[in-house]
PDB file of C-alpha atoms in Angstrom:
ATOM      1  CA  UNK A  37      22.524   7.520 -61.034  1.00  0.00           C
ATOM      2  CA  UNK A  38      23.997   9.001 -64.087  1.00  0.00           C
ATOM      3  CA  UNK A  39      26.225   7.120 -66.540  1.00  0.00           C
ATOM      4  CA  UNK A  40      29.472   8.321 -65.156  1.00  0.00           C
ATOM      5  CA  UNK A  41      29.197   6.569 -61.745  1.00  0.00           C
ATOM      6  CA  UNK A  42      28.693   2.802 -62.805  1.00  0.00           C
ATOM      7  CA  UNK A  43      31.321   3.328 -65.578  1.00  0.00           C
ATOM      8  CA  UNK A  44      33.732   4.534 -63.076  1.00  0.00           C
ATOM      9  CA  UNK A  45      33.002   1.629 -60.821  1.00  0.00           C
ATOM     10  CA  UNK A  46      33.538  -0.636 -63.824  1.00  0.00           C
ATOM     11  CA  UNK A  47      36.834   0.867 -64.699  1.00  0.00           C
ATOM     12  CA  UNK A  48      38.360  -0.179 -61.570  1.00  0.00           C
ATOM     13  CA  UNK A  49      36.504  -3.551 -61.223  1.00  0.00           C
ATOM     14  CA  UNK A  50      36.461  -4.829 -64.565  1.00  0.00           C
ATOM     15  CA  UNK A  51      39.228  -2.907 -66.366  1.00  0.00           C
ATOM     16  CA  UNK A  52      41.956  -2.399 -63.931  1.00  0.00           C
ATOM     17  CA  UNK A  53      41.450  -5.437 -61.464  1.00  0.00           C
ATOM     18  CA  UNK A  54      39.988  -8.230 -63.621  1.00  0.00           C
ATOM     19  CA  UNK A  55      41.408  -7.646 -67.037  1.00  0.00           C
ATOM     20  CA  UNK A  56      44.745  -5.745 -66.450  1.00  0.00           C
ATOM     21  CA  UNK A  57      45.298  -7.368 -63.019  1.00  0.00           C
ATOM     22  CA  UNK A  58      46.932  -3.794 -62.049  1.00  0.00           C
ATOM     23  CA  UNK A  59      48.962  -4.035 -59.142  1.00  0.00           C
ATOM     24  CA  UNK A  60      47.658  -2.403 -55.823  1.00  0.00           C
ATOM     25  CA  UNK A  61      49.968   0.494 -56.065  1.00  0.00           C
ATOM     26  CA  UNK A  62      48.547   1.117 -59.710  1.00  0.00           C
ATOM     27  CA  UNK A  63      45.011   0.944 -58.617  1.00  0.00           C
ATOM     28  CA  UNK A  64      45.593   3.394 -55.503  1.00  0.00           C
ATOM     29  CA  UNK A  65      47.261   5.734 -57.683  1.00  0.00           C
ATOM     30  CA  UNK A  66      44.501   5.820 -60.227  1.00  0.00           C
ATOM     31  CA  UNK A  67      41.811   5.800 -57.278  1.00  0.00           C
ATOM     32  CA  UNK A  68      43.545   8.874 -55.640  1.00  0.00           C
ATOM     33  CA  UNK A  69      43.866  10.913 -58.877  1.00  0.00           C
ATOM     34  CA  UNK A  70      40.307  10.210 -59.846  1.00  0.00           C
ATOM     35  CA  UNK A  71      39.006  10.976 -56.378  1.00  0.00           C
ATOM     36  CA  UNK A  72      40.609  14.354 -56.506  1.00  0.00           C
ATOM     37  CA  UNK A  73      39.014  15.049 -60.002  1.00  0.00           C
ATOM     38  CA  UNK A  74      35.386  14.144 -58.643  1.00  0.00           C
ATOM     39  CA  UNK A  75      35.821  16.380 -55.539  1.00  0.00           C
ATOM     40  CA  UNK A  76      36.831  19.044 -57.837  1.00  0.00           C
ATOM     41  CA  UNK A  77      34.150  18.849 -60.439  1.00  0.00           C
ATOM     42  CA  UNK A  78      31.551  18.325 -57.466  1.00  0.00           C
ATOM     43  CA  UNK A  79      32.711  21.622 -56.083  1.00  0.00           C
ATOM     44  CA  UNK A  80      32.919  23.433 -59.683  1.00  0.00           C
ATOM     45  CA  UNK A  81      29.425  22.197 -60.746  1.00  0.00           C
ATOM     46  CA  UNK A  82      27.663  22.468 -57.407  1.00  0.00           C
ATOM     47  CA  UNK A  83      26.512  18.686 -57.622  1.00  0.00           C
ATOM     48  CA  UNK A  84      26.854  15.628 -55.397  1.00  0.00           C
ATOM     49  CA  UNK A  85      29.697  13.419 -56.555  1.00  0.00           C
ATOM     50  CA  UNK A  86      26.998  10.706 -57.671  1.00  0.00           C
ATOM     51  CA  UNK A  87      25.110  13.366 -59.915  1.00  0.00           C
ATOM     52  CA  UNK A  88      28.134  14.154 -62.055  1.00  0.00           C
ATOM     53  CA  UNK A  89      27.792  12.871 -65.733  1.00  0.00           C
ATOM     54  CA  UNK A  90      30.199  12.970 -68.432  1.00  0.00           C
ATOM     55  CA  UNK A  91      29.139  16.507 -69.714  1.00  0.00           C
ATOM     56  CA  UNK A  92      30.481  17.748 -66.171  1.00  0.00           C
ATOM     57  CA  UNK A  93      34.051  16.362 -66.781  1.00  0.00           C
ATOM     58  CA  UNK A  94      34.526  17.817 -70.368  1.00  0.00           C
ATOM     59  CA  UNK A  95      38.010  19.217 -71.499  1.00  0.00           C
ATOM     60  CA  UNK A  96      37.343  22.429 -69.828  1.00  0.00           C
ATOM     61  CA  UNK A  97      36.845  20.938 -66.495  1.00  0.00           C
ATOM     62  CA  UNK A  98      39.878  18.437 -66.981  1.00  0.00           C
ATOM     63  CA  UNK A  99      42.021  21.462 -67.922  1.00  0.00           C
ATOM     64  CA  UNK A 100      41.000  23.428 -64.971  1.00  0.00           C
ATOM     65  CA  UNK A 101      41.656  20.345 -62.642  1.00  0.00           C
ATOM     66  CA  UNK A 102      45.042  20.023 -63.926  1.00  0.00           C
ATOM     67  CA  UNK A 103      45.714  23.701 -63.469  1.00  0.00           C
ATOM     68  CA  UNK A 104      44.288  23.451 -59.952  1.00  0.00           C
ATOM     69  CA  UNK A 105      46.750  20.935 -58.797  1.00  0.00           C
ATOM     70  CA  UNK A 106      49.813  22.344 -59.973  1.00  0.00           C
ATOM     71  CA  UNK A 107      48.626  25.879 -58.667  1.00  0.00           C
ATOM     72  CA  UNK A 108      46.673  25.236 -55.511  1.00  0.00           C
ATOM     73  CA  UNK A 109      48.247  21.879 -54.602  1.00  0.00           C
ATOM     74  CA  UNK A 110      51.787  22.535 -55.555  1.00  0.00           C
ATOM     75  CA  UNK A 111      52.027  19.508 -57.747  1.00  0.00           C
ATOM     76  CA  UNK A 112      54.988  18.846 -59.884  1.00  0.00           C
ATOM     77  CA  UNK A 113      54.576  18.567 -63.692  1.00  0.00           C
ATOM     78  CA  UNK A 114      55.363  14.797 -63.157  1.00  0.00           C
ATOM     79  CA  UNK A 115      52.431  14.494 -60.599  1.00  0.00           C
ATOM     80  CA  UNK A 116      50.138  16.573 -63.039  1.00  0.00           C
ATOM     81  CA  UNK A 117      50.973  13.893 -65.819  1.00  0.00           C
ATOM     82  CA  UNK A 118      50.332  11.004 -63.553  1.00  0.00           C
ATOM     83  CA  UNK A 119      46.779  12.425 -62.802  1.00  0.00           C
ATOM     84  CA  UNK A 120      46.183  12.816 -66.462  1.00  0.00           C
ATOM     85  CA  UNK A 121      47.285   9.318 -67.472  1.00  0.00           C
ATOM     86  CA  UNK A 122      44.521   8.017 -64.972  1.00  0.00           C
ATOM     87  CA  UNK A 123      42.075  10.412 -66.487  1.00  0.00           C
ATOM     88  CA  UNK A 124      42.893   9.010 -69.912  1.00  0.00           C
ATOM     89  CA  UNK A 125      42.486   5.476 -68.949  1.00  0.00           C
ATOM     90  CA  UNK A 126      39.108   6.113 -67.697  1.00  0.00           C
ATOM     91  CA  UNK A 127      37.968   7.958 -70.825  1.00  0.00           C
ATOM     92  CA  UNK A 128      39.545   5.337 -73.083  1.00  0.00           C
ATOM     93  CA  UNK A 129      37.392   2.656 -71.110  1.00  0.00           C
ATOM     94  CA  UNK A 130      34.540   5.144 -71.313  1.00  0.00           C
ATOM     95  CA  UNK A 131      34.870   5.372 -75.199  1.00  0.00           C
ATOM     96  CA  UNK A 132      33.822   1.765 -75.599  1.00  0.00           C
ATOM     97  CA  UNK A 133      30.746   1.906 -73.309  1.00  0.00           C
ATOM     98  CA  UNK A 134      29.468   5.280 -74.381  1.00  0.00           C
ATOM     99  CA  UNK A 135      30.012   6.264 -78.072  1.00  0.00           C
ATOM    100  CA  UNK A 136      27.415   8.948 -77.785  1.00  0.00           C
ATOM    101  CA  UNK A 137      30.115  10.906 -75.752  1.00  0.00           C
ATOM    102  CA  UNK A 138      32.678  10.273 -78.525  1.00  0.00           C
ATOM    103  CA  UNK A 139      33.217  13.831 -79.179  1.00  0.00           C
ATOM    104  CA  UNK A 140      33.688  14.858 -75.530  1.00  0.00           C
ATOM    105  CA  UNK A 141      35.982  11.812 -74.708  1.00  0.00           C
ATOM    106  CA  UNK A 142      37.975  12.927 -77.771  1.00  0.00           C
ATOM    107  CA  UNK A 143      38.680  16.170 -76.544  1.00  0.00           C
ATOM    108  CA  UNK A 144      39.495  15.010 -73.246  1.00  0.00           C
ATOM    109  CA  UNK A 145      42.167  12.580 -74.701  1.00  0.00           C
ATOM    110  CA  UNK A 146      43.679  15.239 -76.681  1.00  0.00           C
ATOM    111  CA  UNK A 147      44.756  17.044 -73.512  1.00  0.00           C
ATOM    112  CA  UNK A 148      48.663  16.802 -73.876  1.00  0.00           C
ATOM    113  CA  UNK A 149      51.102  15.890 -71.222  1.00  0.00           C
ATOM    114  CA  UNK A 150      53.161  18.624 -69.763  1.00  0.00           C
ATOM    115  CA  UNK A 151      56.782  18.606 -70.749  1.00  0.00           C
ATOM    116  CA  UNK A 152      59.416  18.739 -67.858  1.00  0.00           C
ATOM    117  CA  UNK A 153      63.088  18.515 -67.464  1.00  0.00           C
ATOM    118  CA  UNK A 154      64.068  15.025 -66.056  1.00  0.00           C
ATOM    119  CA  UNK A 155      66.534  15.188 -63.214  1.00  0.00           C
ATOM    120  CA  UNK A 156      69.613  12.675 -63.501  1.00  0.00           C
ATOM    121  CA  UNK A 157      69.202   9.627 -61.138  1.00  0.00           C
ATOM    122  CA  UNK A 158      71.008   9.889 -57.741  1.00  0.00           C
ATOM    123  CA  UNK A 159      73.037   6.828 -57.065  1.00  0.00           C
ATOM    124  CA  UNK A 160      75.941   5.900 -54.745  1.00  0.00           C
ATOM    125  CA  UNK A 161      79.487   5.088 -55.877  1.00  0.00           C
ATOM    126  CA  UNK A 162      81.090   1.777 -54.952  1.00  0.00           C
ATOM    127  CA  UNK A 163      83.035   3.593 -52.031  1.00  0.00           C
ATOM    128  CA  UNK A 164      79.782   4.984 -50.752  1.00  0.00           C
ATOM    129  CA  UNK A 165      78.196   1.546 -51.133  1.00  0.00           C
ATOM    130  CA  UNK A 166      80.872  -0.082 -48.985  1.00  0.00           C
ATOM    131  CA  UNK A 167      80.743   2.663 -46.338  1.00  0.00           C
ATOM    132  CA  UNK A 168      76.961   2.307 -46.035  1.00  0.00           C
ATOM    133  CA  UNK A 169      77.072  -1.645 -45.547  1.00  0.00           C
ATOM    134  CA  UNK A 170      79.807  -1.041 -42.922  1.00  0.00           C
ATOM    135  CA  UNK A 171      77.693   1.080 -40.756  1.00  0.00           C
ATOM    136  CA  UNK A 172      75.353  -1.480 -39.098  1.00  0.00           C
ATOM    137  CA  UNK A 173      76.459  -2.810 -35.870  1.00  0.00           C
ATOM    138  CA  UNK A 174      76.642  -6.505 -36.750  1.00  0.00           C
ATOM    139  CA  UNK A 175      77.252  -7.536 -33.123  1.00  0.00           C
ATOM    140  CA  UNK A 176      73.289  -6.973 -32.580  1.00  0.00           C
ATOM    141  CA  UNK A 177      70.518  -8.929 -33.983  1.00  0.00           C
ATOM    142  CA  UNK A 178      68.971  -5.508 -35.615  1.00  0.00           C
ATOM    143  CA  UNK A 179      72.312  -4.756 -36.918  1.00  0.00           C
ATOM    144  CA  UNK A 180      72.806  -8.177 -38.759  1.00  0.00           C
ATOM    145  CA  UNK A 181      69.272  -7.636 -39.986  1.00  0.00           C
ATOM    146  CA  UNK A 182      69.625  -4.166 -41.362  1.00  0.00           C
ATOM    147  CA  UNK A 183      73.155  -5.185 -42.987  1.00  0.00           C
ATOM    148  CA  UNK A 184      71.501  -7.982 -44.707  1.00  0.00           C
ATOM    149  CA  UNK A 185      68.490  -5.913 -45.889  1.00  0.00           C
ATOM    150  CA  UNK A 186      70.739  -3.346 -47.280  1.00  0.00           C
ATOM    151  CA  UNK A 187      72.992  -5.807 -48.972  1.00  0.00           C
ATOM    152  CA  UNK A 188      69.940  -7.406 -50.745  1.00  0.00           C
ATOM    153  CA  UNK A 189      68.732  -3.943 -51.725  1.00  0.00           C
ATOM    154  CA  UNK A 190      71.979  -3.026 -53.354  1.00  0.00           C
ATOM    155  CA  UNK A 191      72.484  -6.472 -54.925  1.00  0.00           C
ATOM    156  CA  UNK A 192      69.202  -6.842 -56.582  1.00  0.00           C
ATOM    157  CA  UNK A 193      67.611  -3.402 -56.990  1.00  0.00           C
ATOM    158  CA  UNK A 194      64.368  -4.395 -55.332  1.00  0.00           C
ATOM    159  CA  UNK A 195      61.745  -1.848 -54.748  1.00  0.00           C
ATOM    160  CA  UNK A 196      61.229  -1.348 -51.105  1.00  0.00           C
ATOM    161  CA  UNK A 197      57.782  -2.752 -51.166  1.00  0.00           C
ATOM    162  CA  UNK A 198      59.355  -5.909 -52.750  1.00  0.00           C
ATOM    163  CA  UNK A 199      62.112  -5.993 -50.161  1.00  0.00           C
ATOM    164  CA  UNK A 200      59.686  -5.779 -47.125  1.00  0.00           C
ATOM    165  CA  UNK A 201      57.556  -8.133 -48.657  1.00  0.00           C
ATOM    166  CA  UNK A 202      60.094 -10.944 -49.026  1.00  0.00           C
ATOM    167  CA  UNK A 203      59.799 -14.293 -47.423  1.00  0.00           C
ATOM    168  CA  UNK A 204      61.832 -17.326 -47.214  1.00  0.00           C
ATOM    169  CA  UNK A 205      59.550 -19.249 -49.467  1.00  0.00           C
ATOM    170  CA  UNK A 206      56.637 -18.344 -51.539  1.00  0.00           C
ATOM    171  CA  UNK A 207      55.476 -17.409 -55.007  1.00  0.00           C
ATOM    172  CA  UNK A 208      57.967 -16.002 -57.041  1.00  0.00           C
ATOM    173  CA  UNK A 209      57.435 -13.065 -59.257  1.00  0.00           C
ATOM    174  CA  UNK A 210      60.803 -12.909 -60.838  1.00  0.00           C
ATOM    175  CA  UNK A 211      64.292 -14.377 -60.342  1.00  0.00           C
ATOM    176  CA  UNK A 212      67.287 -12.180 -59.418  1.00  0.00           C
ATOM    177  CA  UNK A 213      70.878 -13.097 -59.210  1.00  0.00           C
ATOM    178  CA  UNK A 214      72.836 -12.628 -55.971  1.00  0.00           C
ATOM    179  CA  UNK A 215      76.440 -12.233 -55.416  1.00  0.00           C
ATOM    180  CA  UNK A 216      78.545 -15.058 -53.300  1.00  0.00           C
ATOM    181  CA  UNK A 217      78.694 -12.347 -50.738  1.00  0.00           C
ATOM    182  CA  UNK A 218      74.888 -11.753 -50.639  1.00  0.00           C
ATOM    183  CA  UNK A 219      74.249 -15.279 -50.657  1.00  0.00           C
ATOM    184  CA  UNK A 220      76.507 -16.060 -47.628  1.00  0.00           C
ATOM    185  CA  UNK A 221      75.082 -13.156 -45.616  1.00  0.00           C
ATOM    186  CA  UNK A 222      71.337 -14.175 -46.365  1.00  0.00           C
ATOM    187  CA  UNK A 223      72.095 -17.807 -45.367  1.00  0.00           C
ATOM    188  CA  UNK A 224      73.654 -16.940 -42.145  1.00  0.00           C
ATOM    189  CA  UNK A 225      70.666 -14.416 -41.450  1.00  0.00           C
ATOM    190  CA  UNK A 226      68.087 -17.000 -42.477  1.00  0.00           C
ATOM    191  CA  UNK A 227      69.461 -19.361 -39.855  1.00  0.00           C
ATOM    192  CA  UNK A 228      69.291 -16.930 -37.204  1.00  0.00           C
ATOM    193  CA  UNK A 229      66.041 -15.469 -38.174  1.00  0.00           C
ATOM    194  CA  UNK A 230      64.542 -18.883 -37.114  1.00  0.00           C
ATOM    195  CA  UNK A 231      61.069 -18.021 -38.088  1.00  0.00           C
ATOM    196  CA  UNK A 232      58.443 -19.754 -40.046  1.00  0.00           C
ATOM    197  CA  UNK A 233      59.085 -19.580 -43.844  1.00  0.00           C
ATOM    198  CA  UNK A 234      55.920 -17.821 -44.488  1.00  0.00           C
ATOM    199  CA  UNK A 235      56.804 -14.676 -42.502  1.00  0.00           C
ATOM    200  CA  UNK A 236      58.950 -11.678 -43.687  1.00  0.00           C
ATOM    201  CA  UNK A 237      62.516 -12.196 -44.523  1.00  0.00           C
ATOM    202  CA  UNK A 238      63.596  -9.041 -42.624  1.00  0.00           C
ATOM    203  CA  UNK A 239      61.086  -8.811 -39.694  1.00  0.00           C
ATOM    204  CA  UNK A 240      60.595  -6.538 -36.804  1.00  0.00           C
ATOM    205  CA  UNK A 241      61.525  -7.635 -33.130  1.00  0.00           C
ATOM    206  CA  UNK A 242      57.807  -8.650 -32.947  1.00  0.00           C
ATOM    207  CA  UNK A 243      57.920 -10.487 -36.498  1.00  0.00           C
ATOM    208  CA  UNK A 244      55.787  -8.332 -38.412  1.00  0.00           C
ATOM    209  CA  UNK A 245      56.704  -6.793 -41.858  1.00  0.00           C
ATOM    210  CA  UNK A 246      59.001  -3.596 -41.744  1.00  0.00           C
ATOM    211  CA  UNK A 247      57.135  -0.409 -43.139  1.00  0.00           C
ATOM    212  CA  UNK A 248      58.266   1.626 -45.750  1.00  0.00           C
ATOM    213  CA  UNK A 249      59.073   4.526 -43.150  1.00  0.00           C
ATOM    214  CA  UNK A 250      60.857   2.143 -40.809  1.00  0.00           C
ATOM    215  CA  UNK A 251      63.176   1.355 -43.874  1.00  0.00           C
ATOM    216  CA  UNK A 252      63.713   4.931 -44.453  1.00  0.00           C
ATOM    217  CA  UNK A 253      64.749   5.515 -40.678  1.00  0.00           C
ATOM    218  CA  UNK A 254      67.130   2.935 -40.747  1.00  0.00           C
ATOM    219  CA  UNK A 255      68.676   4.307 -43.934  1.00  0.00           C
ATOM    220  CA  UNK A 256      68.826   7.667 -42.362  1.00  0.00           C
ATOM    221  CA  UNK A 257      70.636   6.306 -39.588  1.00  0.00           C
ATOM    222  CA  UNK A 258      73.264   4.397 -41.579  1.00  0.00           C
ATOM    223  CA  UNK A 259      73.558   7.246 -43.874  1.00  0.00           C
ATOM    224  CA  UNK A 260      74.762   9.465 -41.107  1.00  0.00           C
ATOM    225  CA  UNK A 261      77.218   7.209 -39.710  1.00  0.00           C
ATOM    226  CA  UNK A 262      78.666   6.240 -42.991  1.00  0.00           C
ATOM    227  CA  UNK A 263      79.075   9.963 -43.864  1.00  0.00           C
ATOM    228  CA  UNK A 264      81.747  10.108 -41.162  1.00  0.00           C
ATOM    229  CA  UNK A 265      83.902   8.001 -42.975  1.00  0.00           C
ATOM    230  CA  UNK A 266      82.698   8.914 -46.558  1.00  0.00           C
ATOM    231  CA  UNK A 267      82.176  12.658 -46.713  1.00  0.00           C
ATOM    232  CA  UNK A 268      80.621  12.510 -50.060  1.00  0.00           C
ATOM    233  CA  UNK A 269      77.639  11.121 -48.573  1.00  0.00           C
ATOM    234  CA  UNK A 270      77.070  14.262 -46.669  1.00  0.00           C
ATOM    235  CA  UNK A 271      75.807  15.733 -49.915  1.00  0.00           C
ATOM    236  CA  UNK A 272      73.420  13.069 -51.032  1.00  0.00           C
ATOM    237  CA  UNK A 273      69.775  12.299 -49.655  1.00  0.00           C
ATOM    238  CA  UNK A 274      69.523   8.573 -49.523  1.00  0.00           C
ATOM    239  CA  UNK A 275      66.270   6.818 -50.043  1.00  0.00           C
ATOM    240  CA  UNK A 276      65.448   3.077 -50.820  1.00  0.00           C
ATOM    241  CA  UNK A 277      65.096   3.931 -54.565  1.00  0.00           C
ATOM    242  CA  UNK A 278      68.574   5.434 -54.568  1.00  0.00           C
ATOM    243  CA  UNK A 279      69.805   1.957 -53.569  1.00  0.00           C
ATOM    244  CA  UNK A 280      67.907   0.524 -56.764  1.00  0.00           C
ATOM    245  CA  UNK A 281      69.597   3.069 -58.777  1.00  0.00           C
ATOM    246  CA  UNK A 282      72.845   2.302 -57.320  1.00  0.00           C
ATOM    247  CA  UNK A 283      72.524  -1.440 -58.251  1.00  0.00           C
ATOM    248  CA  UNK A 284      71.478  -0.525 -61.822  1.00  0.00           C
ATOM    249  CA  UNK A 285      74.434   2.067 -62.002  1.00  0.00           C
ATOM    250  CA  UNK A 286      76.978  -0.726 -60.884  1.00  0.00           C
ATOM    251  CA  UNK A 287      75.671  -3.097 -63.589  1.00  0.00           C
ATOM    252  CA  UNK A 288      75.705  -0.396 -66.189  1.00  0.00           C
ATOM    253  CA  UNK A 289      79.392   0.423 -65.303  1.00  0.00           C
ATOM    254  CA  UNK A 290      80.424  -3.194 -65.621  1.00  0.00           C
ATOM    255  CA  UNK A 291      79.220  -3.177 -69.248  1.00  0.00           C
ATOM    256  CA  UNK A 292      75.637  -4.626 -68.554  1.00  0.00           C
ATOM    257  CA  UNK A 293      73.288  -3.981 -71.578  1.00  0.00           C
ATOM    258  CA  UNK A 294      70.310  -1.980 -70.862  1.00  0.00           C
ATOM    259  CA  UNK A 295      67.931  -4.728 -71.618  1.00  0.00           C
ATOM    260  CA  UNK A 296      69.333  -6.958 -68.908  1.00  0.00           C
ATOM    261  CA  UNK A 297      69.360  -4.106 -66.644  1.00  0.00           C
ATOM    262  CA  UNK A 298      65.690  -3.605 -67.232  1.00  0.00           C
ATOM    263  CA  UNK A 299      65.204  -7.375 -67.020  1.00  0.00           C
ATOM    264  CA  UNK A 300      67.130  -7.230 -63.468  1.00  0.00           C
ATOM    265  CA  UNK A 301      64.942  -4.513 -61.928  1.00  0.00           C
ATOM    266  CA  UNK A 302      61.651  -5.866 -63.169  1.00  0.00           C
ATOM    267  CA  UNK A 303      60.865  -2.892 -65.499  1.00  0.00           C
ATOM    268  CA  UNK A 304      58.055  -3.481 -67.994  1.00  0.00           C
ATOM    269  CA  UNK A 305      59.491  -1.405 -70.712  1.00  0.00           C
ATOM    270  CA  UNK A 306      63.105  -1.243 -71.934  1.00  0.00           C
ATOM    271  CA  UNK A 307      63.003   2.578 -72.414  1.00  0.00           C
ATOM    272  CA  UNK A 308      62.694   2.916 -68.597  1.00  0.00           C
ATOM    273  CA  UNK A 309      66.152   2.019 -68.165  1.00  0.00           C
ATOM    274  CA  UNK A 310      67.497   4.708 -70.283  1.00  0.00           C
ATOM    275  CA  UNK A 311      67.717   6.970 -67.246  1.00  0.00           C
ATOM    276  CA  UNK A 312      70.779   4.863 -66.290  1.00  0.00           C
ATOM    277  CA  UNK A 313      72.692   5.565 -69.474  1.00  0.00           C
ATOM    278  CA  UNK A 314      71.872   9.283 -69.461  1.00  0.00           C
ATOM    279  CA  UNK A 315      73.356   9.334 -65.746  1.00  0.00           C
ATOM    280  CA  UNK A 316      76.639   7.654 -66.500  1.00  0.00           C
ATOM    281  CA  UNK A 317      78.902  10.366 -67.182  1.00  0.00           C
ATOM    282  CA  UNK A 318      81.669   7.920 -67.313  1.00  0.00           C
ATOM    283  CA  UNK A 319      80.419   6.089 -70.244  1.00  0.00           C
ATOM    284  CA  UNK A 320      79.916   9.448 -72.060  1.00  0.00           C
ATOM    285  CA  UNK A 321      83.492  10.277 -71.482  1.00  0.00           C
ATOM    286  CA  UNK A 322      84.672   6.923 -72.913  1.00  0.00           C
ATOM    287  CA  UNK A 323      82.330   7.400 -76.109  1.00  0.00           C
ATOM    288  CA  UNK A 324      83.722  10.948 -76.585  1.00  0.00           C
ATOM    289  CA  UNK A 325      87.471   9.323 -76.374  1.00  0.00           C
ATOM    290  CA  UNK A 326      86.417   6.726 -78.874  1.00  0.00           C
ATOM    291  CA  UNK A 327      85.271   9.548 -81.571  1.00  0.00           C
ATOM    292  CA  UNK A 328      88.484  11.380 -81.267  1.00  0.00           C
ATOM    293  CA  UNK A 329      90.017  12.005 -84.644  1.00  0.00           C
ATOM    294  CA  UNK A 330      93.082  10.126 -85.744  1.00  0.00           C
ATOM    295  CA  UNK A 331      96.428  11.463 -84.578  1.00  0.00           C
ATOM    296  CA  UNK A 332      94.690  13.956 -82.217  1.00  0.00           C
ATOM    297  CA  UNK A 333      95.162  13.178 -78.459  1.00  0.00           C
ATOM    298  CA  UNK A 334      92.110  12.643 -76.376  1.00  0.00           C
ATOM    299  CA  UNK A 335      91.258  15.497 -74.209  1.00  0.00           C
ATOM    300  CA  UNK A 336      88.863  18.511 -73.519  1.00  0.00           C
ATOM    301  CA  UNK A 337      88.801  21.689 -75.697  1.00  0.00           C
ATOM    302  CA  UNK A 338      90.694  24.579 -74.536  1.00  0.00           C
ATOM    303  CA  UNK A 339      90.059  27.957 -76.239  1.00  0.00           C
ATOM    304  CA  UNK A 340      93.260  29.495 -77.656  1.00  0.00           C
ATOM    305  CA  UNK A 341      92.381  32.931 -76.903  1.00  0.00           C
ATOM    306  CA  UNK A 342      91.053  34.865 -73.798  1.00  0.00           C
ATOM    307  CA  UNK A 343      88.062  36.246 -75.787  1.00  0.00           C
ATOM    308  CA  UNK A 344      87.113  32.807 -76.801  1.00  0.00           C
ATOM    309  CA  UNK A 345      87.552  31.476 -73.453  1.00  0.00           C
ATOM    310  CA  UNK A 346      85.217  34.135 -71.830  1.00  0.00           C
ATOM    311  CA  UNK A 347      82.535  33.146 -74.615  1.00  0.00           C
ATOM    312  CA  UNK A 348      83.306  29.385 -73.870  1.00  0.00           C
ATOM    313  CA  UNK A 349      82.291  30.103 -70.061  1.00  0.00           C
ATOM    314  CA  UNK A 350      79.054  31.771 -70.757  1.00  0.00           C
TER     315      UNK A 350
END
């Protein structure tokens, strides 16, 4: 067996799991990316995966792999960069174990990420949130469960994996405030739920945990119902993450500092919450109004001449 295989194994068992205590989601993402790379390099070199060595995974191979997943697998620039992040993490780990490959590793680590235009986050307005929350039929057990689930998602900004993993009691990973309305609804739901404290807070009829797909199906259903009373929802694709963004944007609209939003949502880095500032057009408009020169009425620029107006529209 070559030096690559044991290094790859140690990267997951020692570095990611034991030292960094990476989440299962992170471990799975790195595993999938590196598995694709190993399969690509194996086909490229005509070797079995366990026969591959570091020389087979040099910068030319990595570059060809990144090009392959974008062209042949139709991956986005964001996905391409995520695969590169996993590769870099492996090679940084390998640099400490195999200094004899320092030059090869340095060339791989020098491969740049690809720039891409970051789309503005999609979120719901207060009116759209109210229409969505009013959609579940609360005369049924399922409707009351779904109403409590949607309200919790909007109030807390939890990820869908965190939302479905909630139990009545258990190990606390972070503390998130709740509105009085959410507290009232959750108390009533927990009384009705009448299951053991270790079970999921929002169970299926059989008492098992809701899957990610099940949550999306419920959301699709209620989005369609809500759109009948709130037409703007017809033009939005709702996902559990949109509810998370909606929570952040409600906090931002209320004047909450970005550092508090990042803490509220459980972000590890403050700059992750920057996307909510970029998306808040109302804040930009207010900032523009505050910078208006004295004795000049706030407002948008209107060209005084038809030719200037034409140039302005280009």
